[in-house]
GROMACS .gro file of C-alpha atoms in nm:
model
  355
    1MET     CA    1   0.001  -0.016  -0.007
    2ALA     CA    2   0.288   0.243   0.080
    3ALA     CA    3   0.435   0.187  -0.263
    4VAL     CA    4   0.093   0.251  -0.422
    5ARG     CA    5   0.060   0.574  -0.231
    6VAL     CA    6   0.416   0.690  -0.336
    7ARG     CA    7   0.325   0.610  -0.703
    8ARG     CA    8   0.009   0.813  -0.677
    9ARG     CA    9   0.199   1.114  -0.536
   10VAL     CA   10   0.454   1.065  -0.826
   11MET     CA   11   0.177   1.074  -1.070
   12VAL     CA   12   0.041   1.393  -0.913
   13ALA     CA   13   0.393   1.538  -0.938
   14ALA     CA   14   0.432   1.430  -1.301
   15SER     CA   15   0.097   1.596  -1.395
   16LEU     CA   16   0.184   1.918  -1.218
   17LEU     CA   17   0.528   1.934  -1.354
   18ALA     CA   18   0.376   1.879  -1.725
   19SER     CA   19   0.193   2.235  -1.672
   20SER     CA   20   0.517   2.401  -1.561
   21ALA     CA   21   0.771   2.590  -1.747
   22LEU     CA   22   1.156   2.545  -1.748
   23ILE     CA   23   1.341   2.878  -1.772
   24GLY     CA   24   1.713   2.851  -1.797
   25GLY     CA   25   1.700   2.492  -1.658
   26VAL     CA   26   1.495   2.609  -1.346
   27LEU     CA   27   1.156   2.496  -1.279
   28VAL     CA   28   0.910   2.770  -1.262
   29ALA     CA   29   0.542   2.657  -1.163
   30SER     CA   30   0.235   2.853  -1.198
   31PRO     CA   31   0.105   2.969  -0.860
   32THR     CA   32  -0.175   2.749  -0.724
   33ASP     CA   33  -0.401   2.820  -0.425
   34ALA     CA   34  -0.543   2.512  -0.265
   35ALA     CA   35  -0.706   2.458   0.084
   36PRO     CA   36  -0.492   2.249   0.324
   37THR     CA   37  -0.575   1.887   0.290
   38ALA     CA   38  -0.660   1.677   0.602
   39GLY     CA   39  -0.371   1.500   0.763
   40ALA     CA   40  -0.162   1.445   1.075
   41LEU     CA   41  -0.161   1.801   1.178
   42THR     CA   42  -0.528   1.891   1.096
   43GLY     CA   43  -0.658   2.123   1.376
   44LYS     CA   44  -0.306   2.261   1.463
   45THR     CA   45  -0.189   2.613   1.397
   46VAL     CA   46   0.180   2.708   1.351
   47PHE     CA   47   0.304   3.063   1.356
   48LEU     CA   48   0.634   3.092   1.131
   49ASP     CA   49   0.862   3.383   1.176
   50PRO     CA   50   1.119   3.408   0.905
   51GLY     CA   51   1.375   3.641   1.067
   52HIS     CA   52   1.436   4.002   0.949
   53GLN     CA   53   1.279   4.164   0.627
   54GLY     CA   54   1.335   4.226   0.263
   55SER     CA   55   1.320   4.600   0.312
   56ALA     CA   56   1.336   4.847   0.614
   57ALA     CA   57   1.252   5.152   0.391
   58GLY     CA   58   1.077   5.413   0.596
   59GLN     CA   59   1.149   5.224   0.931
   60ASN     CA   60   1.365   5.315   1.215
   61LEU     CA   61   1.557   4.997   1.312
   62SER     CA   62   1.708   5.140   1.623
   63LYS     CA   63   1.384   5.245   1.765
   64GLN     CA   64   1.384   5.106   2.117
   65VAL     CA   65   1.113   4.843   2.204
   66ASN     CA   66   1.038   4.625   2.500
   67ASP     CA   67   1.305   4.333   2.538
   68GLY     CA   68   1.093   4.149   2.793
   69ARG     CA   69   1.347   4.172   3.069
   70GLY     CA   70   1.265   4.532   3.191
   71GLY     CA   71   1.483   4.704   2.919
   72THR     CA   72   1.472   4.785   2.560
   73LYS     CA   73   1.661   4.683   2.243
   74ASP     CA   74   1.660   4.786   1.882
   75CYS     CA   75   1.339   4.727   1.701
   76GLN     CA   76   1.498   4.512   1.430
   77THR     CA   77   1.826   4.435   1.234
   78THR     CA   78   1.885   4.384   0.867
   79GLY     CA   79   2.019   4.035   0.926
   80THR     CA   80   2.350   3.914   0.805
   81THR     CA   81   2.471   3.799   0.454
   82ALA     CA   82   2.642   3.460   0.362
   83VAL     CA   83   3.003   3.464   0.257
   84GLY     CA   84   2.848   3.364  -0.103
   85GLY     CA   85   2.655   3.672  -0.107
   86LYS     CA   86   2.293   3.544  -0.036
   87THR     CA   87   2.100   3.744   0.231
   88GLU     CA   88   1.997   3.599   0.547
   89HIS     CA   89   1.650   3.726   0.527
   90THR     CA   90   1.598   3.543   0.182
   91ILE     CA   91   1.741   3.226   0.323
   92ASN     CA   92   1.506   3.245   0.627
   93TRP     CA   93   1.220   3.333   0.376
   94GLU     CA   94   1.283   3.026   0.149
   95VAL     CA   95   1.312   2.775   0.421
   96ALA     CA   96   0.990   2.909   0.583
   97GLN     CA   97   0.810   2.874   0.255
   98LEU     CA   98   0.911   2.514   0.228
   99VAL     CA   99   0.810   2.451   0.585
  100LYS     CA  100   0.477   2.628   0.538
  101ALA     CA  101   0.412   2.409   0.227
  102ALA     CA  102   0.504   2.094   0.401
  103LEU     CA  103   0.292   2.171   0.712
  104GLU     CA  104  -0.006   2.265   0.502
  105SER     CA  105   0.023   1.935   0.312
  106LYS     CA  106  -0.022   1.773   0.649
  107GLY     CA  107  -0.329   1.979   0.722
  108ALA     CA  108  -0.187   2.252   0.950
  109ARG     CA  109  -0.294   2.606   0.942
  110VAL     CA  110   0.015   2.825   0.898
  111LEU     CA  111   0.046   3.201   0.978
  112MET     CA  112   0.350   3.407   0.876
  113SER     CA  113   0.503   3.703   1.053
  114ARG     CA  114   0.560   3.868   0.724
  115LYS     CA  115   0.387   3.829   0.388
  116ASP     CA  116   0.690   3.845   0.152
  117ASP     CA  117   1.054   3.884   0.113
  118THR     CA  118   1.053   4.241  -0.031
  119GLY     CA  119   0.890   4.451   0.243
  120TRP     CA  120   0.887   4.528   0.601
  121GLY     CA  121   0.809   4.253   0.863
  122GLY     CA  122   0.769   4.431   1.191
  123CYS     CA  123   0.980   4.492   1.506
  124VAL     CA  124   1.078   4.201   1.720
  125ASP     CA  125   0.822   4.277   1.995
  126GLU     CA  126   0.544   4.329   1.740
  127ARG     CA  127   0.627   3.972   1.585
  128ALA     CA  128   0.620   3.807   1.933
  129GLU     CA  129   0.283   3.989   2.005
  130ALA     CA  130   0.149   3.861   1.681
  131ALA     CA  131   0.263   3.494   1.769
  132SER     CA  132   0.105   3.525   2.096
  133ARG     CA  133  -0.237   3.664   1.970
  134SER     CA  134  -0.240   3.390   1.705
  135GLY     CA  135  -0.292   3.124   1.973
  136ALA     CA  136  -0.071   2.895   1.771
  137ASP     CA  137   0.016   2.560   1.898
  138LEU     CA  138   0.376   2.644   1.816
  139ALA     CA  139   0.570   2.948   1.699
  140VAL     CA  140   0.904   2.893   1.506
  141SER     CA  141   1.156   3.165   1.440
  142LEU     CA  142   1.398   3.094   1.160
  143HIS     CA  143   1.737   3.262   1.144
  144ALA     CA  144   2.095   3.208   1.024
  145ASP     CA  145   2.402   3.305   1.238
  146SER     CA  146   2.718   3.503   1.160
  147THR     CA  147   3.031   3.526   1.352
  148SER     CA  148   3.239   3.739   1.143
  149GLN     CA  149   3.194   4.000   0.858
  150GLY     CA  150   3.414   3.782   0.647
  151ALA     CA  151   3.473   3.416   0.617
  152ASP     CA  152   3.514   3.224   0.941
  153PRO     CA  153   3.569   2.872   0.840
  154GLY     CA  154   3.523   2.599   1.110
  155LYS     CA  155   3.277   2.751   1.319
  156SER     CA  156   2.972   2.563   1.203
  157GLY     CA  157   2.641   2.394   1.280
  158PHE     CA  158   2.282   2.493   1.383
  159HIS     CA  159   2.175   2.581   1.728
  160MET     CA  160   1.831   2.638   1.909
  161ILE     CA  161   1.829   2.952   2.128
  162VAL     CA  162   1.641   2.906   2.447
  163PRO     CA  163   1.593   3.196   2.717
  164THR     CA  164   1.768   3.238   3.042
  165LEU     CA  165   1.511   3.142   3.310
  166PRO     CA  166   1.314   3.274   3.484
  167ILE     CA  167   1.159   3.519   3.252
  168PRO     CA  168   1.013   3.818   3.444
  169ASP     CA  169   0.660   3.760   3.277
  170LYS     CA  170   0.536   3.474   3.471
  171ALA     CA  171   0.296   3.343   3.187
  172VAL     CA  172   0.592   3.351   2.927
  173ASP     CA  173   0.811   3.190   3.174
  174ALA     CA  174   0.577   2.903   3.237
  175VAL     CA  175   0.537   2.855   2.869
  176GLN     CA  176   0.885   2.882   2.751
  177ALA     CA  177   1.031   2.679   3.043
  178GLY     CA  178   0.801   2.394   2.971
  179GLU     CA  179   0.638   2.356   2.623
  180GLY     CA  180   0.885   2.596   2.462
  181ARG     CA  181   1.186   2.395   2.582
  182LYS     CA  182   1.021   2.062   2.477
  183ALA     CA  183   0.959   2.205   2.125
  184SER     CA  184   1.324   2.336   2.088
  185ASN     CA  185   1.457   2.011   2.191
  186THR     CA  186   1.223   1.827   1.971
  187VAL     CA  187   1.329   2.025   1.663
  188ARG     CA  188   1.694   1.996   1.771
  189ASP     CA  189   1.664   1.631   1.773
  190ALA     CA  190   1.502   1.624   1.429
  191LEU     CA  191   1.774   1.826   1.283
  192LYS     CA  192   2.042   1.593   1.433
  193LYS     CA  193   1.849   1.298   1.292
  194ALA     CA  194   1.866   1.440   0.943
  195GLY     CA  195   2.247   1.460   0.971
  196ILE     CA  196   2.277   1.826   1.039
  197ALA     CA  197   2.543   1.889   1.293
  198PRO     CA  198   2.491   2.094   1.599
  199ALA     CA  199   2.697   2.422   1.650
  200ASN     CA  200   3.056   2.375   1.760
  201TYR     CA  201   3.101   2.745   1.870
  202GLY     CA  202   2.943   3.002   2.073
  203GLY     CA  203   2.921   2.792   2.389
  204ALA     CA  204   2.654   2.564   2.228
  205ILE     CA  205   2.568   2.242   2.434
  206ASP     CA  206   2.432   1.970   2.217
  207GLY     CA  207   2.281   2.225   1.976
  208VAL     CA  208   2.134   2.452   2.241
  209VAL     CA  209   2.246   2.809   2.343
  210THR     CA  210   2.090   2.986   2.654
  211ARG     CA  211   2.053   3.362   2.614
  212PRO     CA  212   1.876   3.640   2.807
  213ASP     CA  213   1.870   3.891   2.516
  214ILE     CA  214   1.627   3.748   2.255
  215ALA     CA  215   1.291   3.943   2.276
  216GLY     CA  216   1.103   3.683   2.099
  217SER     CA  217   1.175   3.419   2.361
  218ASN     CA  218   1.108   3.672   2.642
  219LEU     CA  219   0.787   3.803   2.523
  220THR     CA  220   0.602   3.518   2.323
  221ARG     CA  221   0.317   3.358   2.523
  222VAL     CA  222   0.292   3.034   2.310
  223PRO     CA  223   0.576   2.769   2.278
  224LEU     CA  224   0.856   2.903   2.063
  225ALA     CA  225   1.135   2.727   1.889
  226PHE     CA  226   1.410   2.969   1.787
  227ILE     CA  227   1.651   2.824   1.520
  228GLU     CA  228   1.982   2.953   1.409
  229MET     CA  229   2.019   2.709   1.109
  230GLY     CA  230   2.393   2.746   1.048
  231ASN     CA  231   2.677   3.016   1.046
  232LEU     CA  232   2.662   3.205   0.722
  233SER     CA  233   3.025   3.319   0.792
  234ASP     CA  234   3.138   2.949   0.748
  235PRO     CA  235   3.182   2.879   0.380
  236ALA     CA  236   3.041   2.521   0.418
  237ASP     CA  237   2.728   2.624   0.610
  238ALA     CA  238   2.669   2.921   0.380
  239ALA     CA  239   2.695   2.720   0.074
  240VAL     CA  240   2.438   2.455   0.192
  241LEU     CA  241   2.196   2.710   0.317
  242SER     CA  242   2.208   2.914  -0.017
  243THR     CA  243   2.091   2.635  -0.240
  244PRO     CA  244   1.745   2.489  -0.287
  245GLN     CA  245   1.870   2.140  -0.201
  246GLY     CA  246   2.007   2.275   0.141
  247ALA     CA  247   1.697   2.482   0.201
  248THR     CA  248   1.493   2.161   0.147
  249LYS     CA  249   1.707   1.933   0.373
  250TYR     CA  250   1.673   2.194   0.652
  251ALA     CA  251   1.300   2.247   0.592
  252VAL     CA  252   1.230   1.863   0.602
  253ALA     CA  253   1.420   1.822   0.916
  254ILE     CA  254   1.219   2.123   1.074
  255THR     CA  255   0.893   2.007   0.947
  256ASP     CA  256   0.974   1.654   1.117
  257GLY     CA  257   1.051   1.832   1.436
  258ILE     CA  258   0.726   2.035   1.436
  259THR     CA  259   0.539   1.718   1.349
  260ASP     CA  260   0.687   1.535   1.624
  261TYR     CA  261   0.619   1.802   1.880
  262LEU     CA  262   0.241   1.865   1.770
  263GLY     CA  263   0.194   1.494   1.730
  264GLY     CA  264   0.279   1.414   2.088
  265ARG     CA  265   0.632   1.289   2.039
  266ALA     CA  266   0.814   1.574   2.208
  267SER     CA  267   1.162   1.560   2.360
  268ALA     CA  268   1.199   1.614   2.725
  269ALA     CA  269   1.209   1.974   2.843
  270ASN     CA  270   1.516   1.951   3.073
  271PRO     CA  271   1.523   2.324   3.155
  272THR     CA  272   1.767   2.301   3.419
  273ALA     CA  273   2.056   2.210   3.172
  274PRO     CA  274   2.378   2.389   3.265
  275ALA     CA  275   2.423   2.726   3.099
  276PRO     CA  276   2.686   2.718   2.820
  277ASP     CA  277   3.041   2.834   2.899
  278PRO     CA  278   3.092   3.163   2.696
  279ASN     CA  279   3.461   3.097   2.681
  280ALA     CA  280   3.433   2.760   2.553
  281LYS     CA  281   3.661   2.684   2.247
  282PRO     CA  282   3.492   2.535   1.918
  283THR     CA  283   3.571   2.176   1.872
  284ASP     CA  284   3.715   2.065   1.533
  285PRO     CA  285   3.450   2.041   1.269
  286ALA     CA  286   3.380   1.685   1.137
  287ALA     CA  287   3.511   1.612   0.805
  288PRO     CA  288   3.235   1.668   0.535
  289PRO     CA  289   3.097   1.359   0.390
  290ALA     CA  290   3.216   1.268   0.053
  291GLU     CA  291   2.999   1.420  -0.226
  292SER     CA  292   2.797   1.159  -0.419
  293THR     CA  293   2.871   1.146  -0.793
  294SER     CA  294   2.586   0.896  -0.866
  295PRO     CA  295   2.240   1.011  -0.940
  296ASP     CA  296   2.079   0.675  -0.865
  297LEU     CA  297   1.830   0.699  -0.580
  298SER     CA  298   1.764   0.320  -0.540
  299GLY     CA  299   1.726   0.235  -0.172
  300LEU     CA  300   1.707   0.588  -0.042
  301SER     CA  301   1.394   0.702   0.144
  302GLY     CA  302   1.507   1.001   0.356
  303VAL     CA  303   1.628   1.351   0.298
  304GLU     CA  304   1.937   1.240   0.132
  305ALA     CA  305   1.726   1.133  -0.165
  306ILE     CA  306   1.619   1.505  -0.222
  307GLY     CA  307   1.938   1.670  -0.337
  308PRO     CA  308   2.025   1.444  -0.639
  309LEU     CA  309   1.662   1.431  -0.751
  310ILE     CA  310   1.630   1.806  -0.754
  311ASP     CA  311   1.969   1.833  -0.920
  312GLN     CA  312   1.822   1.628  -1.212
  313LEU     CA  313   1.498   1.811  -1.214
  314ALA     CA  314   1.682   2.145  -1.234
  315LYS     CA  315   1.878   2.028  -1.524
  316ALA     CA  316   1.593   1.899  -1.725
  317LYS     CA  317   1.541   2.073  -2.056
  318SER     CA  318   1.167   2.023  -2.086
  319PRO     CA  319   0.859   1.944  -1.872
  320GLN     CA  320   0.855   1.603  -2.044
  321GLU     CA  321   1.211   1.521  -1.925
  322ALA     CA  322   1.133   1.638  -1.575
  323GLN     CA  323   0.826   1.411  -1.588
  324LYS     CA  324   1.024   1.123  -1.691
  325ILE     CA  325   1.280   1.177  -1.409
  326LEU     CA  326   0.995   1.182  -1.152
  327MET     CA  327   0.840   0.872  -1.292
  328THR     CA  328   1.156   0.683  -1.270
  329GLN     CA  329   1.380   0.829  -0.987
  330GLY     CA  330   1.093   0.949  -0.795
  331GLN     CA  331   0.948   0.585  -0.729
  332ASP     CA  332   1.201   0.532  -0.460
  333VAL     CA  333   1.134   0.843  -0.266
  334SER     CA  334   0.911   0.833   0.047
  335ALA     CA  335   0.596   1.008   0.031
  336ASP     CA  336   0.707   1.275   0.279
  337VAL     CA  337   1.021   1.334   0.089
  338LEU     CA  338   0.815   1.366  -0.234
  339LYS     CA  339   0.605   1.644  -0.065
  340ALA     CA  340   0.933   1.821   0.016
  341ILE     CA  341   1.042   1.792  -0.350
  342LEU     CA  342   0.710   1.942  -0.456
  343ALA     CA  343   0.757   2.204  -0.198
  344VAL     CA  344   1.083   2.315  -0.373
  345VAL     CA  345   0.907   2.323  -0.711
  346TYR     CA  346   0.594   2.516  -0.593
  347ALA     CA  347   0.737   2.739  -0.310
  348VAL     CA  348   1.107   2.823  -0.379
  349PHE     CA  349   1.029   2.877  -0.751
  350GLY     CA  350   0.718   3.093  -0.699
  351GLY     CA  351   0.411   2.873  -0.631
  352LYS     CA  352   0.245   2.678  -0.361
  353LEU     CA  353   0.207   2.307  -0.280
  354PRO     CA  354  -0.128   2.186  -0.403
  355ILE     CA  355  -0.144   1.861  -0.225
   0.00000   0.00000   0.00000
């Protein structure tokens, strides 16, 4: 039955791709609006906050706003830029679009802190308030880190930011110390399971950094998972996060973590974990895995199947060729991974996931 379901989804993908255009070897799909289908997350609401904004024109970024600790901080920042030139706000936006599409395909209702990657998205306190008022079952803030204005190789990996406890607002403290920490640990575990390494810098302990200065964590009254997906000053992290394949790998892992948390498979909260040592030295990064030269997807059923398949789709010279690739290589891809592939086609390249 599982094989039949996968093949049905392949047929859906093939028929959708047949109506798409390929421009310069890149798939461009016609936007499609479709109501979320019933699924594992039906009845759940997720608030996604892709960090920063496309433009701050007319805004005062240094305006002081509530930091949730009795002080103030800047309204917003521009975000960083990867050593390869791609902006953090766009990386955050693209991953968020993939996660949104995947969650909606599972039946979730997804709300966004900003509507596009060209305009303003609000101050940090406004985004926290929007998440709180949404009543979401989970809020997820997507960011990418930077340790230097130039290249800083060797400091790599993702980390979750959790608030220093206690938080002055007792309601926020109760939520973030309990469910917020469970959600953070669950997403952390999903990223690790997907083969994404935890940070080896900044005092991170098993992919978690405790900080008092993140307004979102200090102000949000629904569970919050705050993710720094990687270090854009590290050439390797920057290269992965700047590609559709890399964005997809992170999005699938984040979606898995959200699904586990909302599906009752959350990791333990352990809010009393020791605070990280700010003077800790980064460990030597693990050697990167050898890059596969074979496009054969036989036997693959996880996120590792996505990159080679997307490479082939991106190089297809016609919709018919793309359809043939999906009908052959796509048969060995699991249903969830196939949804992520469709999310790349319909989200990163301008459309929506219609399943």
